[in-house]
DNA sequence: CTGAAAGCGCTAACAA
DNA sequence: TTGTTAGCGCTTTCAG
């Protein structure tokens, strides 16, 4: 469809080598010749064929990015930020949205790998030896984010355990006597990657398991709203700590629908600090994910040269807790 | 890095042609030979190089998608849906987020075009003769969505004008005497694409301009919250009709911060029906964008064969109005 | 049924 | 300063 270097060479009466020298500012070409070629390129509207360039050079300047689900604002922000970071360095993005489906994730990974992306940033729904092997076979630099897969892959995430412990301790100090942790554990298959939730739950247990005055409880099903409805409220001051703002908002809706009030009847806490919280009352206490920082780190891990023998770096960022009026 | 067809040919002691016949189920190969090749491919973990394939075949099975801003849930849903549609047909997505910036949009378009996408779905922030020309030079099939650029490009969007007229008429019938239209008109440069907002404003005017009992007003600045604060409330029943839910939510926040109540003191209406509305009170009246349908239409317009002389189809879908308790 | 060879558009090494 | 050529990995046509 478009015009090619070969056409341009014919038009300008020069060879392909000269065309290349003109475009890539290589030495060994008369200024006048370069001018002539550039003019012709403009006149005939030459556009380089990146596919051919990539094939020849073996690099694409593309980065694959795999995320769970754009409709959760958290991921939308993540993708936005990573596009900014990557574009600033003249890279482009290949996006795949897994929708928390292992097959979709693999499909996406396989496609971007076949398209020779220079590296992959992966927020995975999978893990396990078999998946490790699958990733290895892709033969691409990979950085895992947020959900760790195994120590053999570079990783940048949160200090989930620590922040959850600290958060829980603070909640206990506020006088809550019964704490409920809400995370979607049961929902997934055995090979599902629950790294973040497990870490947070561990931190939660460290804080309240060590305290004999506090009941603790895990709600991990898809039917947590159901369980919540059959829950006895009022006897002991109760707080619900959620693994994501979305859960907290769903619960808030349900409570309000039953005429209950937060934080009067129940304390409630989210995680992620999505934009939508701005419009919800009471203002939800939550944890701010350092998205930008995570994107920056992930990209530099991807492009940093590491020697083969080196251990894969495992980085934990510190999120910030913000206290609203919900707990 | 990986193994290639050539390697495979050597390993199996056959020619490249035979390898190709095996993989692409072409006739003219002994079943036994095919078996042997497939086994070797599995054993050595052969992965086709899509870049090379694309270069040779001249198609990529990739679709470019340009949107404004993922952090507005509306676009997130759109991208999600379009990925589903496209993946179902074995296509993949090249995403570019313009962030409402004309340069970013062009950068993205240029890149995806250079990567030989088979077609582009474009939700543009630009328009005008110069941009038309830019698009033409990309030399790709393009379908514009939501924001029309010109009649020369296939288009699928909403009947913005009609729905806004009907909506406004209904609001007037509810007894509102003063109506305010909020759209971000002033924010943009001259070549900015304001198609949807203009259409909606036109519909708004058709409804209230024709009615001598109704005041009407346009707020188009970025400082509409400021203007709103200096607004005299109470004299005549007032309704604010917004071009997007986000505006409506911002206004709602501001009103509530000042102790005003919706719909008691003011009627309020959004547009898009984003998921976040679920968590906001009062429930906002809004317009449901037929996202899935728009994606389906866009994709089929892109892949339908049209003869060159044919007019570019211009399709308008009917959105649905949903009434909450905000007006 | 299989092999050989050309070519997609671009780059890079080597000649002239 | 410029031209020639081989080749990235795959597909496709033409011979055998």
XYZ file of C-alpha atoms (C1' of nucleotides) in Angstrom:
686
model
C 0.000 0.000 0.000
C 2.543 2.549 1.057
C 5.802 3.432 -0.567
C 8.929 1.481 0.464
C 12.625 2.170 0.709
C 13.099 0.382 -2.555
C 10.634 2.667 -4.300
C 12.342 5.642 -2.774
C 15.724 4.424 -4.003
C 14.383 4.130 -7.517
C 12.710 7.526 -7.353
C 15.841 9.251 -6.112
C 18.159 7.275 -8.346
C 20.258 6.031 -5.436
C 20.801 2.694 -3.753
C 19.092 1.224 -0.716
C 22.200 1.767 1.377
C 22.046 5.481 0.710
C 18.394 5.642 1.658
C 19.244 3.990 4.929
C 22.088 6.412 5.576
C 19.742 9.299 5.003
C 17.036 8.137 7.378
C 19.165 6.930 10.219
C 21.558 9.863 10.192
C 24.480 7.665 9.492
C 27.720 9.225 8.269
C 28.954 8.795 4.768
C 26.358 10.694 2.811
C 26.441 14.104 1.192
C 24.153 16.602 2.873
C 22.664 17.403 -0.478
C 21.801 13.775 -1.166
C 20.165 13.404 2.218
C 18.071 16.484 1.573
C 16.918 15.144 -1.717
C 15.912 11.843 -0.161
C 14.101 13.413 2.748
C 12.213 15.662 0.382
C 11.137 12.737 -1.732
C 10.105 10.830 1.391
C 7.848 13.708 2.381
C 6.511 14.176 -1.079
C 5.618 10.535 -1.511
C 4.621 10.197 2.124
C 7.005 7.424 3.001
C 6.254 5.570 6.255
C 8.743 3.013 7.507
C 7.462 -0.512 7.862
C 8.154 -1.258 11.490
C 7.453 -4.929 11.036
C 10.294 -5.280 8.580
C 12.542 -3.171 10.750
C 11.778 -5.299 13.765
C 12.345 -8.514 11.920
C 15.725 -7.363 10.805
C 16.871 -5.805 14.055
C 15.444 -8.367 16.394
C 13.888 -5.740 18.650
C 10.492 -4.172 18.564
C 10.531 -1.419 21.174
C 7.329 -2.899 22.444
C 6.554 -3.954 25.980
C 3.834 -6.446 26.781
C 1.557 -5.658 29.696
C -0.856 -8.152 31.227
C -3.469 -7.046 33.755
C -6.562 -8.571 35.299
C -9.420 -6.322 34.483
C -9.702 -2.759 33.255
C -13.062 -2.158 34.863
C -11.422 -2.069 38.234
C -10.123 1.482 38.207
C -6.965 0.381 39.897
C -5.850 -1.460 36.776
C -6.955 1.345 34.538
C -4.689 3.707 36.421
C -1.894 1.186 36.241
C -2.172 0.843 32.483
C -2.376 4.589 32.065
C 0.770 5.136 34.089
C 2.725 2.393 32.419
C 1.824 3.688 28.995
C 3.175 7.084 30.035
C 6.410 5.616 31.334
C 6.944 3.455 28.321
C 6.055 6.060 25.708
C 8.446 8.503 27.328
C 11.228 6.086 26.412
C 9.938 5.572 22.888
C 8.543 2.163 23.663
C 4.998 1.049 22.932
C 2.586 -1.169 24.728
C 1.011 -4.500 23.865
C -1.877 -4.859 26.274
C -3.673 -8.037 27.254
C -6.550 -8.097 29.713
C -6.855 -11.533 31.267
C -10.192 -10.975 32.975
C -8.794 -13.260 35.659
C -8.861 -16.168 33.290
C -5.734 -18.323 33.035
C -6.349 -19.242 29.398
C -6.808 -15.650 28.371
C -3.619 -14.748 30.169
C -1.670 -17.429 28.337
C -3.195 -16.457 25.024
C -2.120 -12.893 25.549
C 1.369 -13.839 26.652
C 1.821 -16.171 23.759
C 0.707 -13.585 21.284
C 2.900 -10.796 22.598
C 5.818 -13.135 22.785
C 5.248 -14.221 19.188
C 5.206 -10.548 18.300
C 8.675 -10.315 19.786
C 8.002 -7.807 22.517
C 11.244 -6.714 24.147
C 9.880 -7.473 27.582
C 6.748 -8.285 29.525
C 5.231 -6.741 32.646
C 2.981 -9.330 34.188
C 0.263 -9.014 36.797
C -0.587 -12.660 36.814
C -3.559 -14.768 37.822
C -1.422 -17.914 37.674
C 1.532 -19.481 39.390
C 3.098 -22.862 40.017
C 5.836 -24.967 38.500
C 3.997 -25.619 35.295
C 3.353 -21.921 34.768
C 6.967 -21.109 35.588
C 7.935 -23.463 32.822
C 5.462 -21.873 30.442
C 6.935 -18.459 31.153
C 10.468 -19.683 30.745
C 9.604 -21.052 27.329
C 8.383 -17.670 26.204
C 12.019 -16.705 26.195
C 11.433 -13.066 27.024
C 12.528 -10.795 29.836
C 9.657 -10.756 32.301
C 8.978 -8.616 35.331
C 6.192 -9.709 37.632
C 4.276 -7.075 39.528
C 2.016 -7.098 42.582
C 1.259 -10.829 42.454
C 4.514 -12.700 42.898
C 4.876 -15.923 40.925
C 8.125 -17.202 42.315
C 11.501 -15.910 43.364
C 12.936 -16.782 39.993
C 11.270 -13.807 38.328
C 12.111 -10.175 38.960
C 9.331 -8.765 41.080
C 8.078 -5.421 42.227
C 5.124 -5.258 44.547
C 3.999 -4.056 47.927
C 4.998 -4.928 51.436
C 1.493 -6.354 51.670
C 2.095 -8.295 54.827
C 3.618 -5.459 56.742
C 1.074 -2.845 55.744
C -1.782 -5.164 56.605
C -0.262 -5.930 59.996
C 0.223 -2.264 60.802
C -3.212 -1.397 59.579
C -4.798 -4.134 61.641
C -2.897 -3.093 64.730
C -4.165 0.428 64.329
C -7.710 -0.792 63.934
C -7.391 -2.850 67.091
C -6.001 0.152 68.900
C -9.141 2.017 67.904
C -11.025 -0.409 70.094
C -12.452 -2.909 67.646
C -12.868 -6.311 69.219
C -13.849 -8.444 66.309
C -12.150 -8.237 62.900
C -13.181 -9.732 59.604
C -10.861 -10.118 56.642
C -12.540 -10.195 53.235
C -10.615 -11.648 50.315
C -11.744 -13.671 47.321
C -9.875 -16.834 48.166
C -12.335 -19.568 47.351
C -13.206 -18.187 44.014
C -10.164 -19.494 42.249
C -8.628 -22.743 41.062
C -5.661 -24.385 42.757
C -3.107 -22.848 40.448
C -4.542 -19.383 40.956
C -2.161 -16.729 42.127
C -3.350 -15.441 45.484
C -0.037 -14.036 46.544
C -1.236 -10.618 47.583
C -4.278 -11.845 49.428
C -2.340 -14.503 51.267
C 0.299 -12.018 52.284
C -2.266 -9.593 53.533
C -4.114 -12.275 55.391
C -0.849 -13.358 57.001
C -0.232 -9.797 58.143
C -3.778 -9.618 59.437
C -3.253 -12.792 61.472
C 0.055 -11.592 62.845
C -1.730 -8.591 64.251
C -4.901 -10.116 65.626
C -3.808 -13.694 66.221
C -1.322 -12.409 68.726
C -3.984 -10.477 70.576
C -6.226 -12.638 72.796
C -8.805 -9.900 73.138
C -9.635 -9.955 69.460
C -11.773 -12.348 67.441
C -10.742 -12.799 63.861
C -12.444 -14.268 60.917
C -11.872 -14.861 57.213
C -14.527 -14.391 54.611
C -13.238 -15.701 51.401
C -16.200 -16.755 49.332
C -17.971 -15.072 46.503
C -21.002 -14.946 48.783
C -19.555 -12.721 51.450
C -22.554 -10.426 51.224
C -24.761 -13.363 52.110
C -22.572 -14.246 55.068
C -22.535 -10.665 56.152
C -26.308 -10.561 56.265
C -26.469 -13.449 58.691
C -23.909 -11.791 60.876
C -24.692 -10.731 64.382
C -23.933 -7.095 64.811
C -23.688 -5.030 67.929
C -22.389 -7.434 70.529
C -18.761 -6.571 70.028
C -17.391 -3.704 67.986
C -16.700 -5.147 64.578
C -14.519 -4.031 61.682
C -14.390 -5.425 58.170
C -11.071 -5.184 56.354
C -11.290 -5.710 52.605
C -8.668 -6.675 50.071
C -9.973 -4.190 47.577
C -12.081 -1.068 47.535
C -14.608 -2.772 45.331
C -15.434 -5.305 48.035
C -15.734 -2.549 50.582
C -18.091 -0.573 48.359
C -20.256 -3.599 47.746
C -20.472 -4.201 51.465
C -21.199 -0.574 52.153
C -24.058 -0.659 49.685
C -25.454 -3.744 51.267
C -25.206 -2.371 54.795
C -26.828 0.897 53.839
C -29.565 -1.015 52.094
C -30.310 -2.638 55.443
C -30.362 0.641 57.286
C -27.012 0.076 58.971
C -24.500 2.836 59.261
C -20.753 2.934 58.821
C -18.804 3.475 61.033
C -21.503 3.534 63.726
C -22.565 -0.091 63.425
C -19.526 -1.483 61.695
C -16.036 -0.323 60.752
C -15.048 -0.736 57.124
C -11.776 -0.491 55.272
C -10.772 -0.909 51.624
C -7.566 -1.300 49.673
C -6.271 0.377 46.475
C -7.653 3.882 46.825
C -9.503 4.014 43.530
C -10.737 7.329 42.189
C -14.374 6.467 42.645
C -13.991 6.759 46.418
C -14.112 10.488 45.919
C -17.824 10.242 45.321
C -18.778 7.867 48.105
C -19.852 8.624 51.671
C -18.616 8.006 54.240
C -15.109 8.447 52.933
C -13.541 5.024 52.984
C -10.314 4.316 54.827
C -8.001 2.588 52.421
C -4.445 1.938 51.303
C -2.820 3.942 48.519
C -1.075 1.770 45.996
C 2.136 3.442 44.755
C 1.196 2.837 41.153
C 3.544 5.224 39.466
C 6.501 3.997 41.454
C 5.636 0.404 40.691
C 5.464 1.163 36.983
C 8.784 2.980 37.042
C 10.509 0.149 38.869
C 8.997 -2.498 36.630
C 10.148 -0.757 33.503
C 13.657 -0.223 34.741
C 13.965 -3.815 35.908
C 12.938 -4.813 32.433
C 15.505 -2.706 30.673
C 18.340 -2.968 33.204
C 21.058 -5.301 32.141
C 21.432 -8.156 34.555
C 23.992 -10.914 34.298
C 22.545 -14.373 33.983
C 23.876 -15.614 37.285
C 22.321 -12.734 39.237
C 19.376 -13.355 41.481
C 16.122 -11.880 40.269
C 15.512 -8.688 42.258
C 12.511 -8.752 44.580
C 11.325 -5.276 45.432
C 8.692 -4.286 47.946
C 7.306 -0.787 47.911
C 5.687 0.895 50.893
C 2.050 1.836 50.404
C 0.430 4.563 52.483
C -2.639 4.116 54.621
C -5.229 6.884 54.428
C -7.834 7.152 57.111
C -11.300 8.284 56.152
C -14.481 8.174 58.209
C -15.407 4.570 57.731
C -13.583 3.065 60.673
C 16.457 -16.965 20.847
C 13.807 -19.498 19.962
C 13.924 -22.213 17.365
C 12.896 -21.387 13.783
C 11.364 -23.216 10.870
C 14.779 -23.516 9.373
C 16.127 -25.243 12.467
C 13.144 -27.529 12.451
C 13.750 -28.423 8.825
C 17.322 -29.347 9.595
C 16.326 -31.351 12.666
C 13.691 -33.308 10.797
C 15.774 -33.661 7.674
C 13.107 -32.079 5.480
C 12.768 -28.829 3.563
C 11.152 -25.580 4.618
C 8.260 -26.215 2.288
C 7.425 -29.415 4.093
C 7.553 -27.722 7.463
C 5.074 -25.200 6.217
C 2.781 -27.884 4.857
C 2.801 -29.568 8.224
C 1.946 -26.483 10.257
C -0.676 -25.001 8.033
C -2.473 -28.248 7.283
C -1.818 -27.937 3.635
C -2.280 -30.967 1.402
C 0.624 -32.767 -0.156
C 2.319 -34.214 2.855
C 2.420 -37.735 4.243
C 0.621 -38.069 7.554
C 3.674 -39.706 9.003
C 5.935 -36.808 8.015
C 3.550 -34.314 9.543
C 3.489 -36.259 12.780
C 7.234 -36.294 12.938
C 7.441 -32.554 12.413
C 4.777 -31.742 14.965
C 6.516 -33.945 17.506
C 9.820 -32.199 16.905
C 8.112 -28.816 17.181
C 6.725 -29.759 20.579
C 9.987 -31.281 21.726
C 12.033 -28.247 20.781
C 9.279 -25.863 21.768
C 8.906 -24.160 18.445
C 7.028 -20.845 18.492
C 6.192 -19.148 15.218
C 7.632 -15.701 14.714
C 4.546 -13.633 14.025
C 6.579 -10.674 12.874
C 8.060 -12.678 10.033
C 4.705 -14.175 9.214
C 3.113 -10.753 9.107
C 5.819 -9.319 6.956
C 5.390 -12.062 4.449
C 1.596 -12.187 4.432
C 0.946 -8.494 4.635
C -1.608 -8.880 7.422
C -1.178 -8.874 11.130
C -4.545 -9.832 12.606
C -4.147 -6.837 14.828
C -6.626 -4.018 15.298
C -5.582 -0.619 16.568
C -7.798 1.021 19.180
C -7.488 4.643 20.245
C -9.367 5.967 23.264
C -9.265 9.100 25.373
C -8.571 8.023 28.890
C -8.804 4.712 30.708
C -9.458 6.271 34.074
C -12.909 7.176 32.966
C -14.620 3.848 33.491
C -16.609 4.303 30.345
C -13.495 3.867 28.238
C -12.272 1.001 30.365
C -15.492 -0.834 29.633
C -15.171 -0.002 25.979
C -11.652 -1.394 25.756
C -12.662 -4.495 27.666
C -15.551 -5.175 25.328
C -13.612 -4.525 22.194
C -10.838 -6.837 23.301
C -13.443 -9.554 23.805
C -14.952 -9.005 20.393
C -11.628 -8.929 18.660
C -10.078 -11.889 20.452
C -13.116 -13.988 19.639
C -12.205 -13.561 15.982
C -8.534 -14.326 16.583
C -7.511 -10.729 16.259
C -5.431 -8.825 18.779
C -5.463 -5.281 19.988
C -2.966 -2.465 19.721
C -4.110 0.081 22.276
C -3.234 3.748 22.444
C -4.541 6.085 25.132
C -4.499 9.650 23.893
C -5.237 11.297 27.232
C -7.125 13.836 25.152
C -3.911 15.043 23.636
C -3.761 15.425 19.866
C -0.046 14.671 19.666
C -0.371 11.506 21.670
C -3.218 10.434 19.461
C -1.148 10.939 16.347
C 1.839 9.188 17.862
C -0.288 6.193 18.661
C -1.922 6.132 15.249
C 1.389 6.423 13.500
C 2.893 3.632 15.490
C 0.050 1.206 14.995
C -0.075 2.032 11.353
C 3.659 1.391 11.045
C 3.055 -1.918 12.738
C 0.653 -2.734 9.933
C -2.511 -3.170 11.920
C -5.301 -4.499 9.738
C -7.615 -1.738 10.848
C -8.133 1.019 13.367
C -11.017 1.853 15.674
C -10.733 5.495 16.549
C -12.362 7.515 19.301
C -10.731 10.750 18.328
C -9.942 14.028 20.014
C -9.232 15.642 16.661
C -10.998 16.562 13.478
C -10.680 18.936 10.540
C -9.324 18.834 7.015
C -5.733 18.537 8.063
C -6.505 15.608 10.326
C -8.589 13.967 7.612
C -5.540 14.150 5.426
C -3.340 12.709 8.151
C -5.695 9.776 8.527
C -5.887 9.196 4.814
C -2.126 8.985 4.639
C -2.081 6.244 7.215
C -3.468 4.089 4.483
C -5.433 1.820 6.796
C -9.092 0.931 7.136
C -10.447 3.176 9.874
C -13.737 3.179 11.719
C -14.527 6.198 13.839
C -16.658 5.745 16.919
C -18.679 8.075 19.126
C -16.922 11.260 18.038
C -17.519 11.717 14.339
C -14.657 13.180 12.345
C -16.328 13.608 8.981
C -18.715 11.802 6.730
C -15.834 10.338 4.783
C -15.046 7.813 7.511
C -17.227 4.930 8.542
C -18.831 5.868 11.813
C -20.761 4.254 14.594
C -21.986 6.367 17.444
C -25.090 7.433 19.291
C -28.124 9.395 18.317
C -26.776 11.973 20.716
C -28.979 14.771 19.569
C -32.198 12.841 19.718
C -31.583 11.278 23.104
C -30.626 14.608 24.569
C -33.730 16.234 23.171
C -35.988 13.525 24.544
C -34.254 13.560 27.870
C -34.564 17.311 28.133
C -38.225 17.213 27.214
C -38.841 14.708 29.948
C -37.013 16.866 32.449
C -39.088 19.866 31.458
C -42.225 17.790 31.803
C -41.144 17.022 35.346
C -41.594 20.706 36.073
C -38.088 22.092 35.917
C -38.058 25.708 34.825
C -34.384 26.386 34.429
C -31.965 23.965 32.754
C -28.201 24.003 32.667
C -26.130 22.031 30.204
C -22.622 21.129 31.345
C -20.048 20.164 28.743
C -16.321 20.794 28.527
C -16.381 22.978 25.469
C -13.892 25.703 26.271
C -11.220 23.314 27.373
C -10.089 22.403 23.924
C -8.276 23.821 20.950
C -9.998 24.801 17.749
C -9.289 21.516 16.010
C -10.641 19.551 18.965
C -13.371 17.097 18.230
C -16.471 18.106 20.149
C -18.908 16.214 17.999
C -20.782 14.469 20.759
C -21.042 17.481 23.011
C -22.189 19.708 20.199
C -24.806 17.217 19.154
C -26.077 16.867 22.656
C -26.159 20.582 23.152
C -28.093 20.938 19.933
C -30.635 18.427 21.179
C -30.827 20.259 24.471
C -31.538 23.518 22.680
C -34.163 21.959 20.472
C -36.035 20.934 23.569
C -35.750 24.005 25.750
C -35.197 26.721 23.190
C -38.605 25.932 21.794
C -40.213 26.269 25.202
C -40.697 29.876 26.306
C -41.280 28.843 29.908
C -37.773 27.474 30.294
C -34.476 29.245 30.863
C -31.452 27.529 29.441
C -27.826 27.961 29.998
C -24.524 26.480 28.889
C -21.644 25.874 31.220
C -18.697 24.906 29.213
C -15.635 25.881 31.153
C -13.315 23.848 33.274
C -14.458 25.981 36.187
C -18.078 24.946 36.195
C -17.888 24.171 39.903
C -16.902 27.772 40.516
C -19.791 29.014 38.424
C -22.130 26.683 40.167
C -21.191 28.089 43.559
C -22.152 31.578 42.527
C -25.444 30.316 41.238
C -28.697 31.436 42.689
C -30.686 28.469 43.801
C -34.270 28.189 44.817
C -36.021 30.810 42.764
C -36.923 28.525 39.937
C -36.657 24.766 39.922
C -33.306 24.042 38.342
C -31.829 20.958 36.710
C -28.252 20.356 35.644
C -27.701 18.052 32.692
C -24.151 16.785 32.325
C -22.319 15.355 29.361
C -20.701 12.707 31.474
C -21.265 11.017 34.793
C -17.942 12.286 36.021
C -19.122 15.889 35.786
C -22.309 15.005 37.551
C -20.462 13.294 40.373
C -18.129 16.242 40.813
C -21.099 18.553 41.006
C -22.886 16.280 43.416
C -19.859 16.272 45.692
C -19.664 20.010 45.593
C -23.346 20.485 46.317
C -23.297 18.067 49.201
C -20.227 19.786 50.566
C -22.317 22.938 50.739
C -25.188 21.213 52.457
C -27.410 21.205 49.406
C -29.440 18.200 48.510
C -30.174 16.478 45.236
C -32.865 16.326 43.985
C -34.495 18.585 46.587
C -32.537 21.734 45.785
C -31.375 20.843 42.303
C -32.000 18.145 39.714
C -28.941 16.392 38.334
C -28.358 14.091 35.418
C -25.278 12.307 34.059
C -24.338 10.472 30.887
C -22.567 7.128 30.278
C -23.823 5.045 33.185
C -20.441 4.094 34.603
C -20.182 1.292 37.148
C -19.193 3.603 39.964
C -22.732 4.989 40.073
C -23.686 1.837 41.896
C -21.999 3.176 45.002
C -23.251 6.735 44.932
C -26.349 8.234 46.524
C -28.708 9.461 45.373
C -28.754 7.168 42.380
C -27.951 9.291 39.400
C -30.228 9.501 36.388
C -28.122 8.852 33.339
C -27.917 7.479 29.822
C -26.712 3.964 29.111
C -24.189 3.831 26.324
C -24.659 0.691 24.195
C -20.990 -0.173 24.451
C -21.093 -3.776 23.372
C -23.224 -2.988 20.366
C -20.926 -0.163 19.374
C -17.916 -2.461 19.556
C -19.628 -5.135 17.512
C -20.638 -2.680 14.822
C -17.217 -1.076 14.720
C -15.470 -4.368 14.280
C -17.765 -5.553 11.553
C -17.521 -2.264 9.681
C -13.780 -2.724 9.823
C -13.781 -6.206 8.403
C -16.706 -5.887 5.985
C -15.639 -5.582 2.431
C -16.765 -2.324 0.959
C -16.223 -1.235 -2.579
C -14.202 1.906 -2.976
C -16.988 3.963 -4.433
C -19.385 3.201 -1.599
C -20.306 5.846 0.897
C -18.870 5.355 4.342
C -21.675 4.003 6.528
C -22.824 6.300 9.332
C -24.568 4.408 12.079
C -26.379 5.816 15.070
C -27.301 3.560 17.948
C -30.072 4.253 20.412
C -28.962 4.678 23.996
C -31.361 4.094 26.872
C -32.180 6.628 29.531
C -32.328 5.315 33.098
C -34.029 7.383 35.741
C -32.619 7.354 39.235
C -33.473 9.624 42.126
C -31.405 12.609 41.213
C -33.929 14.499 39.154
C 4.678 -36.180 -1.923
C 8.854 -33.141 -1.383
C 12.635 -29.620 -2.384
C 14.534 -25.241 -4.136
C 14.303 -20.556 -4.502
C 12.450 -16.011 -4.415
C 10.718 -12.380 -1.797
C 8.084 -9.378 2.087
C 10.909 -4.289 3.680
C 14.565 -3.155 6.052
C 19.563 -3.150 7.919
C 24.498 -3.848 8.064
C 28.760 -5.494 6.445
C 31.664 -5.214 2.701
C 33.148 -3.361 -1.835
C 34.054 0.101 -4.938
C 30.561 9.191 -0.785
C 27.847 5.452 -2.718
C 26.416 0.641 -4.362
C 25.913 -4.364 -3.668
C 24.572 -8.138 -1.244
C 23.051 -11.237 2.215
C 19.776 -12.212 5.478
C 15.998 -11.669 9.564
C 11.810 -16.069 9.565
C 8.241 -17.153 7.121
C 5.188 -18.204 2.831
C 4.443 -19.469 -1.850
C 5.320 -20.744 -6.498
C 7.391 -23.760 -9.435
C 10.095 -27.973 -10.269
C 10.939 -32.456 -9.573
